[in-house]
Amino acid sequence: MTNEASSGTAPADPGDGAFLDLHVQREALERRLVLVQQQQQFGTNADAIARAGSEEREALLDLDRVLTLIRAAEYRRQPGARRW
């Protein structure tokens, strides 16, 4: 399995590591979100369900932040992207 950077079809960008890290963060947050949603749905302890609800709100805020950073990074990677 080869990616574009190693196959020579696209030049390696110094920000690729940071860009890929954002996707790793996104995946971890999505997994966390699914876990707390399942804890809310299937939990039997009222305190644990309430705690999962609070964790869900935090995970959603973190996910929104990371997705915004990903969108910005994707825009910057486009040819001719405007720099402010």
Short mmCIF file of N, CA, C and O in Angstrom, two decimals:
data_model
loop_
_atom_site.label_atom_id
_atom_site.label_comp_id
_atom_site.label_asym_id
_atom_site.label_seq_id
_atom_site.Cartn_x
_atom_site.Cartn_y
_atom_site.Cartn_z
N MET A 1 0.85 -1.17 0.00
CA MET A 1 0.00 0.00 0.00
C MET A 1 0.89 1.24 0.00
O MET A 1 1.74 1.38 0.85
N THR A 2 0.70 2.12 -0.97
CA THR A 2 1.51 3.33 -1.04
C THR A 2 0.60 4.53 -0.98
O THR A 2 -0.53 4.50 -1.44
N ASN A 3 1.13 5.60 -0.40
CA ASN A 3 0.35 6.83 -0.40
C ASN A 3 0.93 7.78 -1.43
O ASN A 3 1.97 7.52 -2.01
N GLU A 4 0.28 8.89 -1.66
CA GLU A 4 0.71 9.81 -2.71
C GLU A 4 2.10 10.38 -2.44
O GLU A 4 2.88 10.53 -3.36
N ALA A 5 2.41 10.67 -1.18
CA ALA A 5 3.69 11.28 -0.86
C ALA A 5 4.85 10.33 -1.15
O ALA A 5 5.89 10.73 -1.63
N SER A 6 4.66 9.04 -0.88
CA SER A 6 5.76 8.10 -1.09
C SER A 6 5.84 7.63 -2.54
O SER A 6 6.87 7.15 -2.98
N SER A 7 4.74 7.74 -3.29
CA SER A 7 4.76 7.27 -4.67
C SER A 7 5.28 8.33 -5.63
O SER A 7 5.47 8.04 -6.80
N GLY A 8 5.46 9.55 -5.13
CA GLY A 8 6.00 10.59 -5.97
C GLY A 8 4.98 11.36 -6.77
O GLY A 8 5.33 12.22 -7.56
N THR A 9 3.70 11.09 -6.60
CA THR A 9 2.68 11.81 -7.35
C THR A 9 2.38 13.18 -6.75
O THR A 9 1.83 14.03 -7.42
N ALA A 10 2.70 13.38 -5.50
CA ALA A 10 2.48 14.68 -4.86
C ALA A 10 3.67 14.97 -3.96
O ALA A 10 4.18 14.07 -3.31
N PRO A 11 4.12 16.21 -3.92
CA PRO A 11 5.25 16.52 -3.06
C PRO A 11 4.86 16.41 -1.59
O PRO A 11 3.73 16.70 -1.21
N ALA A 12 5.80 15.98 -0.76
CA ALA A 12 5.55 15.87 0.67
C ALA A 12 5.45 17.27 1.26
O ALA A 12 6.27 18.13 0.98
N ASP A 13 4.44 17.49 2.02
CA ASP A 13 4.21 18.79 2.65
C ASP A 13 4.70 18.72 4.09
O ASP A 13 4.43 17.74 4.78
N PRO A 14 5.43 19.75 4.55
CA PRO A 14 5.91 19.70 5.93
C PRO A 14 4.78 19.64 6.95
O PRO A 14 4.98 19.19 8.07
N GLY A 15 3.58 20.08 6.59
CA GLY A 15 2.46 20.03 7.51
C GLY A 15 1.69 18.73 7.49
O GLY A 15 0.68 18.60 8.16
N ASP A 16 2.15 17.75 6.70
CA ASP A 16 1.43 16.48 6.60
C ASP A 16 1.31 15.79 7.95
O ASP A 16 0.27 15.22 8.26
N GLY A 17 2.37 15.83 8.73
CA GLY A 17 2.33 15.18 10.05
C GLY A 17 1.27 15.80 10.94
O GLY A 17 0.50 15.10 11.60
N ALA A 18 1.20 17.12 10.95
CA ALA A 18 0.20 17.81 11.76
C ALA A 18 -1.20 17.52 11.23
O ALA A 18 -2.14 17.34 12.01
N PHE A 19 -1.34 17.48 9.91
CA PHE A 19 -2.63 17.20 9.29
C PHE A 19 -3.10 15.79 9.66
O PHE A 19 -4.26 15.59 10.05
N LEU A 20 -2.21 14.83 9.57
CA LEU A 20 -2.56 13.45 9.93
C LEU A 20 -2.85 13.33 11.42
O LEU A 20 -3.74 12.58 11.83
N ASP A 21 -2.15 14.10 12.24
CA ASP A 21 -2.40 14.09 13.68
C ASP A 21 -3.81 14.58 13.99
O ASP A 21 -4.47 14.07 14.90
N LEU A 22 -4.28 15.56 13.25
CA LEU A 22 -5.65 16.05 13.45
C LEU A 22 -6.65 14.94 13.17
O LEU A 22 -7.65 14.79 13.89
N HIS A 23 -6.39 14.13 12.16
CA HIS A 23 -7.30 13.02 11.85
C HIS A 23 -7.22 11.93 12.92
O HIS A 23 -8.24 11.29 13.22
N VAL A 24 -6.06 11.73 13.50
CA VAL A 24 -5.93 10.78 14.62
C VAL A 24 -6.75 11.28 15.80
O VAL A 24 -7.47 10.51 16.45
N GLN A 25 -6.65 12.58 16.09
CA GLN A 25 -7.44 13.17 17.17
C GLN A 25 -8.93 13.03 16.90
O GLN A 25 -9.72 12.71 17.80
N ARG A 26 -9.34 13.27 15.65
CA ARG A 26 -10.75 13.15 15.27
C ARG A 26 -11.26 11.74 15.52
O ARG A 26 -12.32 11.54 16.11
N GLU A 27 -10.47 10.77 15.09
CA GLU A 27 -10.89 9.38 15.26
C GLU A 27 -11.03 9.02 16.74
O GLU A 27 -12.00 8.38 17.14
N ALA A 28 -10.08 9.46 17.56
CA ALA A 28 -10.13 9.17 18.99
C ALA A 28 -11.36 9.83 19.62
O ALA A 28 -12.05 9.22 20.46
N LEU A 29 -11.66 11.05 19.22
CA LEU A 29 -12.83 11.74 19.76
C LEU A 29 -14.13 11.06 19.31
O LEU A 29 -15.08 10.96 20.10
N GLU A 30 -14.17 10.60 18.08
CA GLU A 30 -15.37 9.91 17.61
C GLU A 30 -15.59 8.61 18.39
O GLU A 30 -16.72 8.28 18.74
N ARG A 31 -14.51 7.91 18.68
CA ARG A 31 -14.62 6.68 19.47
C ARG A 31 -15.10 6.99 20.89
O ARG A 31 -15.94 6.29 21.44
N ARG A 32 -14.54 8.05 21.46
CA ARG A 32 -14.94 8.47 22.82
C ARG A 32 -16.41 8.84 22.83
O ARG A 32 -17.15 8.49 23.76
N LEU A 33 -16.85 9.54 21.80
CA LEU A 33 -18.25 9.96 21.70
C LEU A 33 -19.18 8.75 21.63
O LEU A 33 -20.20 8.71 22.32
N VAL A 34 -18.83 7.76 20.84
CA VAL A 34 -19.65 6.55 20.74
C VAL A 34 -19.71 5.85 22.10
O VAL A 34 -20.79 5.41 22.53
N LEU A 35 -18.60 5.78 22.79
CA LEU A 35 -18.55 5.11 24.08
C LEU A 35 -19.47 5.80 25.09
O LEU A 35 -20.27 5.14 25.76
N VAL A 36 -19.38 7.11 25.20
CA VAL A 36 -20.21 7.80 26.19
C VAL A 36 -21.69 7.76 25.80
O VAL A 36 -22.56 7.72 26.67
N GLN A 37 -21.98 7.75 24.50
CA GLN A 37 -23.37 7.63 24.08
C GLN A 37 -23.93 6.25 24.44
O GLN A 37 -25.08 6.12 24.87
N GLN A 38 -23.10 5.22 24.32
CA GLN A 38 -23.53 3.88 24.71
C GLN A 38 -23.70 3.79 26.23
O GLN A 38 -24.60 3.12 26.72
N GLN A 39 -22.83 4.48 26.96
CA GLN A 39 -22.96 4.49 28.42
C GLN A 39 -24.26 5.15 28.83
O GLN A 39 -24.91 4.71 29.78
N GLN A 40 -24.65 6.20 28.11
CA GLN A 40 -25.92 6.85 28.40
C GLN A 40 -27.10 5.94 28.07
O GLN A 40 -28.07 5.86 28.82
N GLN A 41 -27.01 5.28 26.94
CA GLN A 41 -28.12 4.46 26.47
C GLN A 41 -28.31 3.19 27.30
O GLN A 41 -29.43 2.80 27.60
N PHE A 42 -27.20 2.57 27.68
CA PHE A 42 -27.30 1.27 28.33
C PHE A 42 -26.92 1.29 29.80
O PHE A 42 -26.92 0.25 30.46
N GLY A 43 -26.59 2.46 30.33
CA GLY A 43 -26.19 2.55 31.73
C GLY A 43 -27.34 2.26 32.68
O GLY A 43 -28.51 2.50 32.37
N THR A 44 -27.00 1.76 33.85
CA THR A 44 -28.02 1.46 34.86
C THR A 44 -27.89 2.37 36.08
O THR A 44 -28.82 2.46 36.86
N ASN A 45 -26.77 3.03 36.22
CA ASN A 45 -26.52 3.92 37.35
C ASN A 45 -26.79 5.36 36.91
O ASN A 45 -26.20 5.85 35.96
N ALA A 46 -27.69 6.04 37.62
CA ALA A 46 -28.07 7.41 37.24
C ALA A 46 -26.88 8.36 37.27
O ALA A 46 -26.76 9.23 36.40
N ASP A 47 -25.98 8.20 38.23
CA ASP A 47 -24.79 9.07 38.30
C ASP A 47 -23.88 8.85 37.11
O ASP A 47 -23.35 9.79 36.54
N ALA A 48 -23.69 7.60 36.73
CA ALA A 48 -22.83 7.28 35.59
C ALA A 48 -23.44 7.80 34.29
O ALA A 48 -22.73 8.29 33.41
N ILE A 49 -24.76 7.74 34.18
CA ILE A 49 -25.44 8.24 32.98
C ILE A 49 -25.28 9.76 32.90
O ILE A 49 -25.00 10.31 31.83
N ALA A 50 -25.42 10.44 34.03
CA ALA A 50 -25.25 11.89 34.05
C ALA A 50 -23.81 12.28 33.72
O ALA A 50 -23.56 13.24 32.98
N ARG A 51 -22.86 11.53 34.25
CA ARG A 51 -21.44 11.77 33.96
C ARG A 51 -21.16 11.56 32.48
O ARG A 51 -20.43 12.33 31.86
N ALA A 52 -21.76 10.53 31.90
CA ALA A 52 -21.59 10.27 30.46
C ALA A 52 -22.18 11.40 29.63
O ALA A 52 -21.63 11.77 28.59
N GLY A 53 -23.29 11.99 30.09
CA GLY A 53 -23.87 13.13 29.38
C GLY A 53 -22.93 14.32 29.38
O GLY A 53 -22.78 15.01 28.37
N SER A 54 -22.29 14.55 30.51
CA SER A 54 -21.32 15.64 30.60
C SER A 54 -20.11 15.37 29.71
O SER A 54 -19.63 16.26 29.01
N GLU A 55 -19.65 14.13 29.72
CA GLU A 55 -18.52 13.75 28.86
C GLU A 55 -18.89 13.87 27.39
O GLU A 55 -18.05 14.23 26.56
N GLU A 56 -20.14 13.57 27.06
CA GLU A 56 -20.59 13.69 25.67
C GLU A 56 -20.51 15.15 25.21
O GLU A 56 -20.04 15.45 24.12
N ARG A 57 -20.96 16.07 26.06
CA ARG A 57 -20.89 17.50 25.70
C ARG A 57 -19.45 17.93 25.49
O ARG A 57 -19.14 18.65 24.54
N GLU A 58 -18.55 17.50 26.37
CA GLU A 58 -17.13 17.83 26.23
C GLU A 58 -16.56 17.25 24.94
O GLU A 58 -15.81 17.93 24.22
N ALA A 59 -16.90 16.00 24.64
CA ALA A 59 -16.40 15.34 23.43
C ALA A 59 -16.91 16.05 22.18
O ALA A 59 -16.17 16.22 21.21
N LEU A 60 -18.17 16.49 22.20
CA LEU A 60 -18.72 17.20 21.05
C LEU A 60 -18.02 18.53 20.84
O LEU A 60 -17.74 18.92 19.70
N LEU A 61 -17.72 19.24 21.92
CA LEU A 61 -16.98 20.50 21.79
C LEU A 61 -15.59 20.26 21.24
O LEU A 61 -15.12 21.00 20.35
N ASP A 62 -14.91 19.24 21.75
CA ASP A 62 -13.56 18.91 21.26
C ASP A 62 -13.60 18.49 19.80
O ASP A 62 -12.74 18.87 19.01
N LEU A 63 -14.60 17.70 19.44
CA LEU A 63 -14.73 17.23 18.06
C LEU A 63 -14.99 18.41 17.12
O LEU A 63 -14.41 18.49 16.04
N ASP A 64 -15.83 19.35 17.53
CA ASP A 64 -16.09 20.53 16.73
C ASP A 64 -14.80 21.32 16.50
O ASP A 64 -14.52 21.77 15.39
N ARG A 65 -14.01 21.47 17.55
CA ARG A 65 -12.74 22.20 17.45
C ARG A 65 -11.80 21.51 16.46
O ARG A 65 -11.22 22.15 15.58
N VAL A 66 -11.65 20.20 16.57
CA VAL A 66 -10.75 19.46 15.70
C VAL A 66 -11.24 19.48 14.25
O VAL A 66 -10.46 19.66 13.32
N LEU A 67 -12.56 19.33 14.05
CA LEU A 67 -13.09 19.37 12.68
C LEU A 67 -12.88 20.74 12.05
O LEU A 67 -12.61 20.84 10.84
N THR A 68 -12.99 21.80 12.84
CA THR A 68 -12.73 23.14 12.33
C THR A 68 -11.27 23.27 11.91
O THR A 68 -10.96 23.83 10.85
N LEU A 69 -10.36 22.73 12.72
CA LEU A 69 -8.94 22.76 12.37
C LEU A 69 -8.66 21.95 11.10
O LEU A 69 -7.84 22.34 10.27
N ILE A 70 -9.34 20.83 10.96
CA ILE A 70 -9.16 19.99 9.76
C ILE A 70 -9.65 20.75 8.53
O ILE A 70 -8.97 20.76 7.49
N ARG A 71 -10.82 21.38 8.62
CA ARG A 71 -11.33 22.14 7.48
C ARG A 71 -10.36 23.26 7.09
O ARG A 71 -10.11 23.49 5.90
N ALA A 72 -9.81 23.94 8.08
CA ALA A 72 -8.85 25.01 7.80
C ALA A 72 -7.59 24.44 7.15
O ALA A 72 -7.05 25.02 6.19
N ALA A 73 -7.11 23.32 7.65
CA ALA A 73 -5.91 22.70 7.08
C ALA A 73 -6.17 22.22 5.66
O ALA A 73 -5.30 22.36 4.79
N GLU A 74 -7.35 21.67 5.41
CA GLU A 74 -7.68 21.24 4.05
C GLU A 74 -7.71 22.43 3.10
O GLU A 74 -7.26 22.33 1.97
N TYR A 75 -8.26 23.54 3.55
CA TYR A 75 -8.28 24.73 2.70
C TYR A 75 -6.87 25.20 2.39
O TYR A 75 -6.55 25.50 1.25
N ARG A 76 -6.00 25.23 3.42
CA ARG A 76 -4.62 25.68 3.22
C ARG A 76 -3.85 24.78 2.27
O ARG A 76 -2.91 25.21 1.62
N ARG A 77 -4.25 23.52 2.17
CA ARG A 77 -3.56 22.57 1.30
C ARG A 77 -3.96 22.72 -0.17
O ARG A 77 -3.32 22.16 -1.04
N GLN A 78 -5.02 23.46 -0.46
CA GLN A 78 -5.47 23.64 -1.84
C GLN A 78 -4.50 24.55 -2.59
O GLN A 78 -3.98 25.51 -2.03
N PRO A 79 -4.29 24.26 -3.87
CA PRO A 79 -3.43 25.14 -4.66
C PRO A 79 -4.06 26.54 -4.74
O PRO A 79 -5.26 26.68 -4.94
N GLY A 80 -3.25 27.53 -4.54
CA GLY A 80 -3.72 28.92 -4.63
C GLY A 80 -4.55 29.36 -3.46
O GLY A 80 -5.24 30.38 -3.55
N ALA A 81 -4.51 28.62 -2.35
CA ALA A 81 -5.29 29.00 -1.19
C ALA A 81 -4.83 30.36 -0.66
O ALA A 81 -3.63 30.64 -0.61
N ARG A 82 -5.77 31.17 -0.31
CA ARG A 82 -5.48 32.51 0.17
C ARG A 82 -4.95 32.46 1.60
O ARG A 82 -5.46 31.72 2.43
N ARG A 83 -3.95 33.23 1.87
CA ARG A 83 -3.38 33.32 3.22
C ARG A 83 -3.78 34.66 3.82
O ARG A 83 -3.58 35.70 3.23
N TRP A 84 -4.36 34.63 4.98
CA TRP A 84 -4.78 35.89 5.61
C TRP A 84 -3.72 36.41 6.51
O TRP A 84 -3.02 35.89 7.19
#
